[in-house]
């Protein structure tokens, strides 16, 4: 089943069950200036869940374009490393605004997966929140899932990708337990069932997450049952497509084949398995759709995230030997794959190409020089540092990170990503110090301007400015509402 057909079947199924099909909203959230990007299907319905906004329907379904490359959800560091993460993906969802609750939500999901899509039941595992006996009972008694495949998950187990199975919109407001559905891709792939120490692997892949908004949390942390509980679900289109197309990785589905072939064509790469091709294929989707939705590369906020993704794609092209602008040439391949589902993409094709091309031309000039500097630094580390032992990896200095950023336009996460591939760590503290020094010098001379609120920590780039803003906005809203 092609991806387009899977999307269509999902929406039709929920439509035939009384849901209104709602178009995907923009990647730039219209109702929430503090959120970096639309990162799930529920974003456009936020105010409907809290009762601030009323709609003429109580059941909705959508296929929402989503980006997770900054802010609270950031999967940029996972792209190229897992089989299931993208920066841009489509989230299929069904929503109940005070209409049906757990029983029907679980029944809809199970029926769609096992009857409409015809998945074998014995490959499906489910998790519930540890205290949610109601959901546990529905899975066991109504859907007939054997108890060995229903796993209770607690608040946060600390694993890298661990789901905590208790969802909350913010520190206060609607919240409640989740239930997730996993697919077992089979032996030979590293990973264990949810809740096991190996769950971060890619054997058991989460395909669908059902959130039951059941409580309202107040400032003191007390939970009060909501008078009208709601349902919010999300299933990654590419993940369910991988399952239905009998492939393991999202990058092997039909939609990605065209993009990977395009990336191979433009970089003259003959090995279609090359990891860089997957990263480029992922990034062309995120970058194009961000531009469609009005984001342009810049040095701050959303524009800087876009710039960072573009530059990452370009350095992968460079790694494959392509030193000229090539990325913009993949827009036509994307339009081939997704233009029918997203006419706005087809319409914006030449604008997207133009924006990307301009950005590429800017960066290719410094990319090569920066890469040479980095290679020299990396080979010097290899010469001077003893082989890594007892958990000590060689470290790239903060000064080099800073020079690459400041002189060659290498966002620090880009350099860190290259280092990660070479098993070299980066001195982020040293980089921050160099940055502070420069900022102070520039302040003194009165001419420095940079992306404020942008800090880098470890392997995750976090926009603490936005996170902070989200927090402030929540607190403010709370006081306004009394
Ligand atoms: P994971 O644990 O695998 O990172 P998640 O729990 O963060 O996924 P949710 O926030 O529950 O994901 O989002 C709902 C669904 O959207 C997931 O079950 C998955 O199918 C899909 N999804 C989430 N993140 C991504 C991503 N980066 N790329 C592709 N699909 C995704
Ligand atoms: Mg995740
Ligand atoms: Mg998860
Ligand atoms: Mg989840």
Short mmCIF file of C-alpha atoms and ligand atoms in Angstrom, two decimals:
data_model
loop_
_atom_site.label_atom_id
_atom_site.label_comp_id
_atom_site.label_asym_id
_atom_site.label_seq_id
_atom_site.Cartn_x
_atom_site.Cartn_y
_atom_site.Cartn_z
CA UNK A 1 0.00 0.00 0.00
CA UNK A 2 1.48 3.34 -1.07
CA UNK A 3 1.91 6.08 1.50
CA UNK A 4 -0.73 8.24 -0.22
CA UNK A 5 -3.25 5.42 0.03
CA UNK A 6 -2.44 4.80 3.70
CA UNK A 7 -3.09 8.45 4.48
CA UNK A 8 -6.35 8.35 2.52
CA UNK A 9 -7.55 5.17 4.21
CA UNK A 10 -6.88 6.63 7.64
CA UNK A 11 -8.87 9.78 7.00
CA UNK A 12 -11.70 7.85 5.32
CA UNK A 13 -11.94 5.41 8.20
CA UNK A 14 -12.35 8.16 10.76
CA UNK A 15 -14.64 10.13 8.50
CA UNK A 16 -16.91 7.11 8.21
CA UNK A 17 -16.91 7.05 12.01
CA UNK A 18 -18.28 10.56 12.33
CA UNK A 19 -15.05 12.58 12.25
CA UNK A 20 -14.68 15.81 10.30
CA UNK A 21 -11.59 15.82 8.10
CA UNK A 22 -9.58 18.92 8.98
CA UNK A 23 -6.72 20.13 6.76
CA UNK A 24 -3.18 20.22 8.09
CA UNK A 25 -2.33 23.56 9.65
CA UNK A 26 0.89 25.50 9.01
CA UNK A 27 4.21 24.44 10.53
CA UNK A 28 4.28 27.89 12.07
CA UNK A 29 1.64 27.64 14.79
CA UNK A 30 -0.97 30.32 14.30
CA UNK A 31 -2.39 30.15 17.79
CA UNK A 32 0.79 29.95 19.78
CA UNK A 33 3.68 32.37 19.15
CA UNK A 34 5.75 30.68 21.86
CA UNK A 35 5.85 27.29 20.17
CA UNK A 36 8.69 26.92 17.68
CA UNK A 37 6.96 24.60 15.20
CA UNK A 38 3.80 22.55 14.92
CA UNK A 39 5.08 19.26 16.29
CA UNK A 40 1.89 17.19 16.44
CA UNK A 41 -1.69 16.99 15.26
CA UNK A 42 -3.13 18.46 18.43
CA UNK A 43 -1.42 21.84 18.09
CA UNK A 44 -4.15 23.38 15.92
CA UNK A 45 -6.76 22.12 18.40
CA UNK A 46 -5.09 23.30 21.60
CA UNK A 47 -7.73 25.90 22.37
CA UNK A 48 -10.52 23.48 21.53
CA UNK A 49 -9.26 21.10 24.19
CA UNK A 50 -9.14 23.81 26.82
CA UNK A 51 -12.59 25.09 25.84
CA UNK A 52 -11.32 28.50 24.68
CA UNK A 53 -12.29 27.77 21.09
CA UNK A 54 -15.49 26.13 19.83
CA UNK A 55 -15.81 24.13 16.61
CA UNK A 56 -18.92 22.89 14.84
CA UNK A 57 -17.75 19.29 15.40
CA UNK A 58 -16.75 17.14 18.36
CA UNK A 59 -14.77 14.57 16.34
CA UNK A 60 -11.94 15.48 13.98
CA UNK A 61 -9.25 13.73 11.97
CA UNK A 62 -6.20 15.09 10.17
CA UNK A 63 -2.86 14.37 8.61
CA UNK A 64 -0.72 17.08 10.14
CA UNK A 65 2.66 18.13 8.81
CA UNK A 66 4.96 18.28 11.80
CA UNK A 67 8.53 19.35 12.48
CA UNK A 68 10.59 18.20 15.44
CA UNK A 69 13.84 20.05 15.09
CA UNK A 70 13.90 22.38 18.02
CA UNK A 71 12.15 23.26 21.25
CA UNK A 72 10.60 20.60 23.42
CA UNK A 73 10.59 17.94 20.71
CA UNK A 74 13.88 17.78 18.89
CA UNK A 75 14.68 14.79 16.71
CA UNK A 76 17.34 16.47 14.58
CA UNK A 77 20.04 14.54 16.43
CA UNK A 78 18.25 11.26 15.73
CA UNK A 79 18.05 11.66 11.96
CA UNK A 80 20.62 9.42 10.35
CA UNK A 81 20.93 7.37 13.51
CA UNK A 82 17.53 5.69 13.98
CA UNK A 83 15.16 3.98 11.55
CA UNK A 84 12.14 5.91 12.77
CA UNK A 85 12.91 9.59 13.28
CA UNK A 86 12.53 12.46 10.86
CA UNK A 87 12.78 16.20 11.31
CA UNK A 88 9.63 16.51 9.17
CA UNK A 89 6.89 13.90 9.21
CA UNK A 90 3.15 13.59 8.91
CA UNK A 91 1.13 12.79 11.97
CA UNK A 92 -2.17 11.04 11.37
CA UNK A 93 -4.60 11.74 14.16
CA UNK A 94 -8.13 11.46 15.47
CA UNK A 95 -9.52 13.75 18.12
CA UNK A 96 -12.49 13.75 20.42
CA UNK A 97 -13.52 17.01 22.02
CA UNK A 98 -15.58 15.81 24.96
CA UNK A 99 -17.18 13.16 22.76
CA UNK A 100 -15.91 9.54 22.93
CA UNK A 101 -13.23 8.46 25.36
CA UNK A 102 -10.95 5.49 26.09
CA UNK A 103 -13.11 2.65 24.95
CA UNK A 104 -13.88 4.01 21.50
CA UNK A 105 -10.44 5.51 20.99
CA UNK A 106 -8.82 2.13 21.59
CA UNK A 107 -11.42 0.30 19.53
CA UNK A 108 -10.97 2.69 16.57
CA UNK A 109 -7.20 2.30 16.63
CA UNK A 110 -7.29 -1.48 16.97
CA UNK A 111 -9.92 -1.94 14.26
CA UNK A 112 -8.09 0.30 11.82
CA UNK A 113 -4.77 -1.46 12.37
CA UNK A 114 -5.96 -5.04 12.40
CA UNK A 115 -8.97 -4.97 10.07
CA UNK A 116 -8.57 -2.06 7.66
CA UNK A 117 -4.77 -2.27 7.37
CA UNK A 118 -4.77 -5.98 8.19
CA UNK A 119 -1.79 -6.07 10.56
CA UNK A 120 -1.13 -9.37 12.34
CA UNK A 121 -2.28 -8.98 15.94
CA UNK A 122 0.62 -10.94 17.36
CA UNK A 123 3.12 -8.34 16.18
CA UNK A 124 1.42 -5.57 18.10
CA UNK A 125 2.38 -4.63 21.65
CA UNK A 126 0.68 -1.99 23.75
CA UNK A 127 1.62 0.07 26.74
CA UNK A 128 -0.64 1.78 29.25
CA UNK A 129 0.06 4.18 32.09
CA UNK A 130 0.88 2.16 35.19
CA UNK A 131 -2.20 3.30 37.10
CA UNK A 132 -4.60 3.15 34.18
CA UNK A 133 -6.50 -0.07 34.96
CA UNK A 134 -9.34 1.11 32.75
CA UNK A 135 -7.18 1.17 29.60
CA UNK A 136 -5.49 -2.08 30.62
CA UNK A 137 -8.90 -3.72 30.96
CA UNK A 138 -10.10 -2.50 27.57
CA UNK A 139 -7.01 -3.89 25.83
CA UNK A 140 -7.24 -7.23 27.62
CA UNK A 141 -10.97 -7.85 27.82
CA UNK A 142 -12.44 -6.01 24.86
CA UNK A 143 -9.65 -6.19 22.26
CA UNK A 144 -8.35 -9.51 23.52
CA UNK A 145 -4.66 -8.57 23.65
CA UNK A 146 -2.76 -11.15 25.72
CA UNK A 147 -1.48 -9.69 29.01
CA UNK A 148 2.16 -10.50 28.08
CA UNK A 149 1.92 -7.85 25.41
CA UNK A 150 0.28 -5.13 27.54
CA UNK A 151 2.95 -3.25 29.41
CA UNK A 152 2.44 -0.80 32.23
CA UNK A 153 4.76 2.20 31.98
CA UNK A 154 5.47 4.68 34.75
CA UNK A 155 6.32 8.34 34.84
CA UNK A 156 9.82 8.50 33.47
CA UNK A 157 12.27 5.72 33.34
CA UNK A 158 15.19 7.77 32.14
CA UNK A 159 15.91 5.89 28.90
CA UNK A 160 16.81 8.17 26.04
CA UNK A 161 13.61 7.87 24.06
CA UNK A 162 11.46 6.54 26.89
CA UNK A 163 7.87 7.46 26.84
CA UNK A 164 6.56 8.38 30.23
CA UNK A 165 2.94 7.59 29.35
CA UNK A 166 1.57 10.56 31.18
CA UNK A 167 0.96 13.49 28.92
CA UNK A 168 0.51 17.11 29.85
CA UNK A 169 -0.07 20.16 27.70
CA UNK A 170 2.03 22.31 30.03
CA UNK A 171 2.93 22.51 33.72
CA UNK A 172 -0.74 23.18 34.38
CA UNK A 173 -3.87 22.48 32.36
CA UNK A 174 -5.22 19.36 30.63
CA UNK A 175 -3.27 16.16 31.19
CA UNK A 176 -3.78 12.43 31.42
CA UNK A 177 -2.54 8.93 30.73
CA UNK A 178 -1.42 7.61 27.34
CA UNK A 179 -1.56 4.26 25.70
CA UNK A 180 0.85 3.42 22.91
CA UNK A 181 0.90 0.80 20.19
CA UNK A 182 4.21 -0.74 19.09
CA UNK A 183 5.01 -2.97 16.15
CA UNK A 184 7.60 -5.73 16.44
CA UNK A 185 9.76 -5.62 13.33
CA UNK A 186 11.18 -9.01 14.20
CA UNK A 187 14.29 -10.87 15.17
CA UNK A 188 17.64 -9.77 13.92
CA UNK A 189 17.03 -6.12 14.77
CA UNK A 190 18.49 -4.79 17.99
CA UNK A 191 15.97 -3.64 20.58
CA UNK A 192 13.56 -4.87 23.23
CA UNK A 193 9.89 -4.38 24.02
CA UNK A 194 8.75 -1.10 25.59
CA UNK A 195 9.74 -0.88 29.22
CA UNK A 196 12.76 -3.17 28.75
CA UNK A 197 16.36 -1.92 28.97
CA UNK A 198 16.73 -2.31 25.19
CA UNK A 199 13.63 -0.35 24.25
CA UNK A 200 15.69 2.44 22.66
CA UNK A 201 16.53 0.04 19.85
CA UNK A 202 14.61 -0.13 16.60
CA UNK A 203 13.06 -3.59 16.80
CA UNK A 204 9.86 -2.56 18.61
CA UNK A 205 8.78 0.70 17.06
CA UNK A 206 6.10 2.94 18.50
CA UNK A 207 3.55 3.57 15.80
CA UNK A 208 0.61 5.18 17.57
CA UNK A 209 0.16 7.19 20.72
CA UNK A 210 -3.28 7.74 22.24
CA UNK A 211 -3.61 10.47 24.83
CA UNK A 212 -6.54 10.58 27.21
CA UNK A 213 -7.01 14.09 28.52
CA UNK A 214 -8.69 13.22 31.72
CA UNK A 215 -7.56 15.77 34.34
CA UNK A 216 -6.85 19.41 34.86
CA UNK A 217 -3.67 20.08 36.84
CA UNK A 218 -3.65 23.22 39.00
CA UNK A 219 -0.66 25.28 40.16
CA UNK A 220 -0.32 23.20 43.30
CA UNK A 221 -0.17 20.04 41.17
CA UNK A 222 -3.61 18.74 42.13
CA UNK A 223 -5.49 16.75 39.51
CA UNK A 224 -9.21 17.36 39.06
CA UNK A 225 -11.20 15.19 36.63
CA UNK A 226 -12.22 17.16 33.54
CA UNK A 227 -15.98 17.42 33.07
CA UNK A 228 -15.55 16.53 29.39
CA UNK A 229 -12.51 14.31 28.84
CA UNK A 230 -10.89 14.47 25.40
CA UNK A 231 -8.84 12.21 23.14
CA UNK A 232 -5.79 13.19 21.10
CA UNK A 233 -3.97 10.56 19.05
CA UNK A 234 -0.97 10.60 16.75
CA UNK A 235 0.43 8.00 14.39
CA UNK A 236 3.48 8.67 12.24
CA UNK A 237 2.48 8.16 8.60
CA UNK A 238 5.99 7.07 7.61
CA UNK A 239 6.16 4.54 10.45
CA UNK A 240 2.87 2.87 9.60
CA UNK A 241 3.91 2.96 5.93
CA UNK A 242 7.11 1.09 6.79
CA UNK A 243 5.07 -1.57 8.56
CA UNK A 244 2.57 -1.91 5.74
CA UNK A 245 5.26 -1.98 3.07
CA UNK A 246 7.13 -4.71 4.95
CA UNK A 247 10.28 -2.67 5.39
CA UNK A 248 11.99 -1.88 8.62
CA UNK A 249 13.14 1.69 8.23
CA UNK A 250 10.99 4.72 7.43
CA UNK A 251 13.65 5.59 4.87
CA UNK A 252 12.79 2.51 2.82
CA UNK A 253 9.16 3.45 2.11
CA UNK A 254 7.97 4.41 -1.37
CA UNK A 255 7.95 8.14 -0.68
CA UNK A 256 11.61 8.15 0.34
CA UNK A 257 12.78 6.07 -2.61
CA UNK A 258 12.20 8.94 -5.00
CA UNK A 259 13.91 11.42 -2.69
CA UNK A 260 16.90 9.19 -2.06
CA UNK A 261 17.25 8.55 -5.79
CA UNK A 262 17.13 12.32 -6.35
CA UNK A 263 19.79 12.90 -3.71
CA UNK A 264 21.97 10.20 -5.28
CA UNK A 265 21.52 11.76 -8.72
CA UNK A 266 22.50 15.25 -7.57
CA UNK A 267 25.51 14.09 -5.54
CA UNK A 268 26.67 11.43 -8.03
CA UNK A 269 26.49 8.85 -5.30
CA UNK A 270 26.11 5.28 -6.51
CA UNK A 271 25.52 3.64 -3.14
CA UNK A 272 21.81 4.05 -2.42
CA UNK A 273 22.36 2.75 1.11
CA UNK A 274 24.63 5.65 2.01
CA UNK A 275 23.45 7.27 5.21
CA UNK A 276 24.05 10.80 3.94
CA UNK A 277 21.41 10.25 1.26
CA UNK A 278 18.82 9.51 3.94
CA UNK A 279 19.72 12.62 5.87
CA UNK A 280 19.51 14.75 2.72
CA UNK A 281 16.15 13.16 1.82
CA UNK A 282 14.85 13.92 5.29
CA UNK A 283 16.13 17.47 5.27
CA UNK A 284 14.69 18.45 1.89
CA UNK A 285 11.23 17.74 3.25
CA UNK A 286 11.69 19.80 6.42
CA UNK A 287 13.37 22.70 4.63
CA UNK A 288 10.91 22.88 1.74
CA UNK A 289 7.82 22.73 3.93
CA UNK A 290 9.22 25.31 6.34
CA UNK A 291 9.78 27.66 3.41
CA UNK A 292 6.29 26.91 2.07
CA UNK A 293 4.97 27.98 5.46
CA UNK A 294 6.84 31.26 5.35
CA UNK A 295 10.06 30.58 7.26
CA UNK A 296 13.23 31.91 5.67
CA UNK A 297 16.82 31.21 6.67
CA UNK A 298 18.08 33.72 9.19
CA UNK A 299 20.20 33.99 12.29
CA UNK A 300 17.49 33.68 14.87
CA UNK A 301 14.51 31.67 15.98
CA UNK A 302 12.72 29.58 13.37
CA UNK A 303 14.88 30.93 10.55
CA UNK A 304 18.00 29.74 12.32
CA UNK A 305 16.63 26.24 12.73
CA UNK A 306 15.92 26.22 9.00
CA UNK A 307 19.44 27.48 8.25
CA UNK A 308 20.93 24.78 10.45
CA UNK A 309 18.98 22.02 8.70
CA UNK A 310 19.98 23.32 5.26
CA UNK A 311 23.63 23.50 6.26
CA UNK A 312 23.52 19.98 7.64
CA UNK A 313 22.17 18.74 4.32
CA UNK A 314 24.90 20.59 2.45
CA UNK A 315 27.66 19.12 4.53
CA UNK A 316 26.30 15.64 3.82
CA UNK A 317 26.39 16.52 0.13
CA UNK A 318 29.97 17.69 0.60
CA UNK A 319 30.77 14.40 2.30
CA UNK A 320 29.57 12.66 -0.85
CA UNK A 321 31.85 14.87 -2.91
CA UNK A 322 29.36 17.48 -4.07
CA UNK A 323 30.87 20.94 -3.58
CA UNK A 324 28.35 22.87 -5.68
CA UNK A 325 24.75 23.84 -4.86
CA UNK A 326 22.60 20.74 -5.34
CA UNK A 327 20.02 20.69 -2.59
CA UNK A 328 17.55 23.02 -4.30
CA UNK A 329 17.42 20.60 -7.24
CA UNK A 330 15.62 18.09 -5.03
CA UNK A 331 12.57 20.28 -4.63
CA UNK A 332 11.17 18.92 -7.89
CA UNK A 333 11.56 15.36 -6.59
CA UNK A 334 9.69 16.34 -3.46
CA UNK A 335 6.94 17.93 -5.51
CA UNK A 336 6.69 14.65 -7.43
CA UNK A 337 6.25 12.73 -4.20
CA UNK A 338 4.12 15.11 -2.18
CA UNK A 339 2.73 17.79 -4.46
CA UNK A 340 -0.60 16.01 -4.91
CA UNK A 341 -1.23 15.77 -1.17
CA UNK A 342 0.08 19.29 -0.61
CA UNK A 343 -0.88 21.58 -3.51
CA UNK A 344 0.65 24.52 -1.61
CA UNK A 345 4.03 22.83 -2.04
CA UNK A 346 3.60 22.45 -5.79
CA UNK A 347 2.50 26.07 -6.02
CA UNK A 348 5.50 27.34 -4.10
CA UNK A 349 8.06 25.20 -5.95
CA UNK A 350 10.02 27.97 -7.64
CA UNK A 351 10.04 30.17 -4.54
CA UNK A 352 11.35 27.29 -2.44
CA UNK A 353 14.03 26.52 -5.02
CA UNK A 354 15.09 30.15 -5.09
CA UNK A 355 15.36 30.49 -1.30
CA UNK A 356 17.33 27.26 -1.02
CA UNK A 357 19.62 28.07 -3.89
CA UNK A 358 20.48 31.46 -2.45
CA UNK A 359 21.20 29.93 0.94
CA UNK A 360 23.35 27.25 -0.65
CA UNK A 361 25.37 29.72 -2.64
CA UNK A 362 26.12 31.62 0.56
CA UNK A 363 27.34 28.58 2.41
CA UNK A 364 29.25 26.58 -0.20
CA UNK A 365 31.88 29.30 -0.27
CA UNK A 366 32.81 28.77 3.35
CA UNK A 367 31.86 25.09 3.67
CA UNK A 368 34.95 23.79 1.95
CA UNK A 369 37.36 26.01 3.89
CA UNK A 370 35.61 25.17 7.15
CA UNK A 371 35.74 21.44 6.42
CA UNK A 372 39.47 21.68 5.71
CA UNK A 373 40.04 23.48 8.99
CA UNK A 374 37.97 20.88 10.81
CA UNK A 375 39.75 17.98 9.15
CA UNK A 376 43.11 19.44 10.13
CA UNK A 377 41.94 19.90 13.71
CA UNK A 378 40.57 16.36 13.81
CA UNK A 379 43.78 14.85 12.48
CA UNK A 380 45.81 16.85 15.01
CA UNK A 381 43.62 15.47 17.78
CA UNK A 382 44.22 11.99 16.45
CA UNK A 383 47.98 12.64 16.54
CA UNK A 384 48.18 14.25 19.95
CA UNK A 385 45.55 12.39 21.92
CA UNK A 386 46.20 8.85 22.99
CA UNK A 387 43.64 6.35 21.78
CA UNK A 388 40.41 6.73 23.72
CA UNK A 389 40.48 4.58 26.78
CA UNK A 390 38.34 4.15 29.86
CA UNK A 391 35.54 6.22 28.42
CA UNK A 392 37.65 9.20 27.39
CA UNK A 393 37.08 10.32 23.84
CA UNK A 394 39.25 12.95 22.16
CA UNK A 395 37.81 16.45 22.39
CA UNK A 396 37.54 19.18 19.77
CA UNK A 397 38.38 22.51 21.36
CA UNK A 398 35.89 25.27 22.02
CA UNK A 399 38.06 27.68 20.08
CA UNK A 400 37.84 25.53 16.94
CA UNK A 401 34.08 25.21 17.38
CA UNK A 402 33.84 28.94 17.71
CA UNK A 403 36.04 29.71 14.70
CA UNK A 404 33.99 27.30 12.60
CA UNK A 405 30.82 29.04 13.72
CA UNK A 406 32.03 32.58 13.52
CA UNK A 407 34.19 32.54 10.41
CA UNK A 408 32.78 29.67 8.38
CA UNK A 409 29.12 29.68 9.38
CA UNK A 410 29.14 26.17 10.88
CA UNK A 411 26.31 25.97 13.41
CA UNK A 412 27.74 24.24 16.46
CA UNK A 413 25.35 21.29 16.16
CA UNK A 414 26.67 20.69 12.63
CA UNK A 415 30.27 20.48 13.84
CA UNK A 416 29.17 18.33 16.77
CA UNK A 417 27.39 15.97 14.38
CA UNK A 418 30.53 15.49 12.27
CA UNK A 419 32.51 14.89 15.46
CA UNK A 420 29.95 12.37 16.64
CA UNK A 421 30.53 10.33 13.49
CA UNK A 422 34.26 10.34 14.27
CA UNK A 423 33.73 9.53 17.95
CA UNK A 424 35.14 12.87 18.99
CA UNK A 425 33.52 14.98 21.68
CA UNK A 426 33.14 18.74 21.57
CA UNK A 427 34.00 21.29 24.23
CA UNK A 428 30.72 23.16 24.46
CA UNK A 429 31.74 25.08 27.58
CA UNK A 430 34.83 26.36 25.79
CA UNK A 431 32.67 27.33 22.83
CA UNK A 432 30.26 29.23 25.09
CA UNK A 433 33.17 31.04 26.72
CA UNK A 434 34.55 32.09 23.33
CA UNK A 435 31.08 33.25 22.37
CA UNK A 436 30.70 35.27 25.58
CA UNK A 437 34.10 36.85 25.04
CA UNK A 438 33.15 37.88 21.56
CA UNK A 439 29.79 39.18 22.67
CA UNK A 440 31.40 41.33 25.33
CA UNK A 441 33.99 42.71 22.97
CA UNK A 442 31.30 43.49 20.44
CA UNK A 443 29.05 45.05 23.04
CA UNK A 444 31.90 47.32 23.98
CA UNK A 445 32.20 48.36 20.35
CA UNK A 446 28.40 48.37 19.99
CA UNK A 447 27.94 46.33 16.84
CA UNK A 448 27.20 42.72 17.77
CA UNK A 449 23.91 40.99 17.20
CA UNK A 450 23.21 37.28 17.40
CA UNK A 451 20.56 34.68 18.00
CA UNK A 452 19.68 35.40 21.59
CA UNK A 453 18.37 32.59 23.70
CA UNK A 454 20.14 29.98 21.65
CA UNK A 455 22.28 27.66 23.67
CA UNK A 456 23.76 24.33 22.90
CA UNK A 457 23.97 21.58 25.44
CA UNK A 458 25.33 18.11 24.88
CA UNK A 459 23.88 16.38 21.86
CA UNK A 460 20.58 18.25 21.94
CA UNK A 461 20.32 21.80 20.72
CA UNK A 462 17.74 23.50 22.84
CA UNK A 463 15.98 26.74 22.27
CA UNK A 464 15.78 27.67 25.87
CA UNK A 465 14.48 31.06 24.91
CA UNK A 466 11.34 29.48 23.50
CA UNK A 467 10.98 26.89 26.24
CA UNK A 468 11.24 29.68 28.73
CA UNK A 469 8.71 31.72 26.80
CA UNK A 470 6.33 28.75 26.76
CA UNK A 471 6.63 28.58 30.51
CA UNK A 472 6.09 32.30 30.99
CA UNK A 473 3.08 32.25 28.70
CA UNK A 474 1.52 29.42 30.67
CA UNK A 475 2.02 31.19 33.94
CA UNK A 476 0.64 34.43 32.52
CA UNK A 477 -2.40 32.67 31.06
CA UNK A 478 -3.02 31.17 34.44
CA UNK A 479 -3.03 34.49 36.20
CA UNK A 480 -5.22 36.08 33.58
CA UNK A 481 -7.72 33.27 33.86
CA UNK A 482 -7.57 33.55 37.63
P1 LIG B 1 9.52 8.07 19.82
O1 LIG B 1 9.37 7.57 21.24
O2 LIG B 1 9.71 6.99 18.82
O3 LIG B 1 10.52 9.17 19.72
P2 LIG B 1 7.37 9.83 20.45
O4 LIG B 1 6.80 9.12 21.63
O5 LIG B 1 8.29 10.94 20.70
O6 LIG B 1 8.09 8.75 19.46
P3 LIG B 1 4.82 11.03 19.97
O7 LIG B 1 5.14 12.36 20.53
O8 LIG B 1 4.02 10.11 20.80
O9 LIG B 1 6.18 10.32 19.51
O10 LIG B 1 4.14 11.24 18.55
C1 LIG B 1 3.09 10.41 18.05
C2 LIG B 1 3.57 9.54 16.90
O11 LIG B 1 4.22 10.30 15.89
C3 LIG B 1 4.57 8.49 17.30
O12 LIG B 1 3.94 7.35 17.83
C4 LIG B 1 5.26 8.20 15.97
O13 LIG B 1 4.52 7.28 15.19
C5 LIG B 1 5.26 9.54 15.28
N1 LIG B 1 6.55 10.26 15.44
C6 LIG B 1 6.98 10.92 16.53
N2 LIG B 1 8.16 11.51 16.32
C7 LIG B 1 8.50 11.21 15.04
C8 LIG B 1 9.61 11.55 14.21
N3 LIG B 1 10.60 12.31 14.64
N4 LIG B 1 9.62 11.08 12.95
C9 LIG B 1 8.62 10.30 12.48
N5 LIG B 1 7.54 9.95 13.20
C10 LIG B 1 7.46 10.40 14.48
MG1 LIG B 2 10.30 11.13 20.41
MG1 LIG B 3 7.72 7.41 22.56
MG1 LIG B 4 4.76 8.63 22.13
#
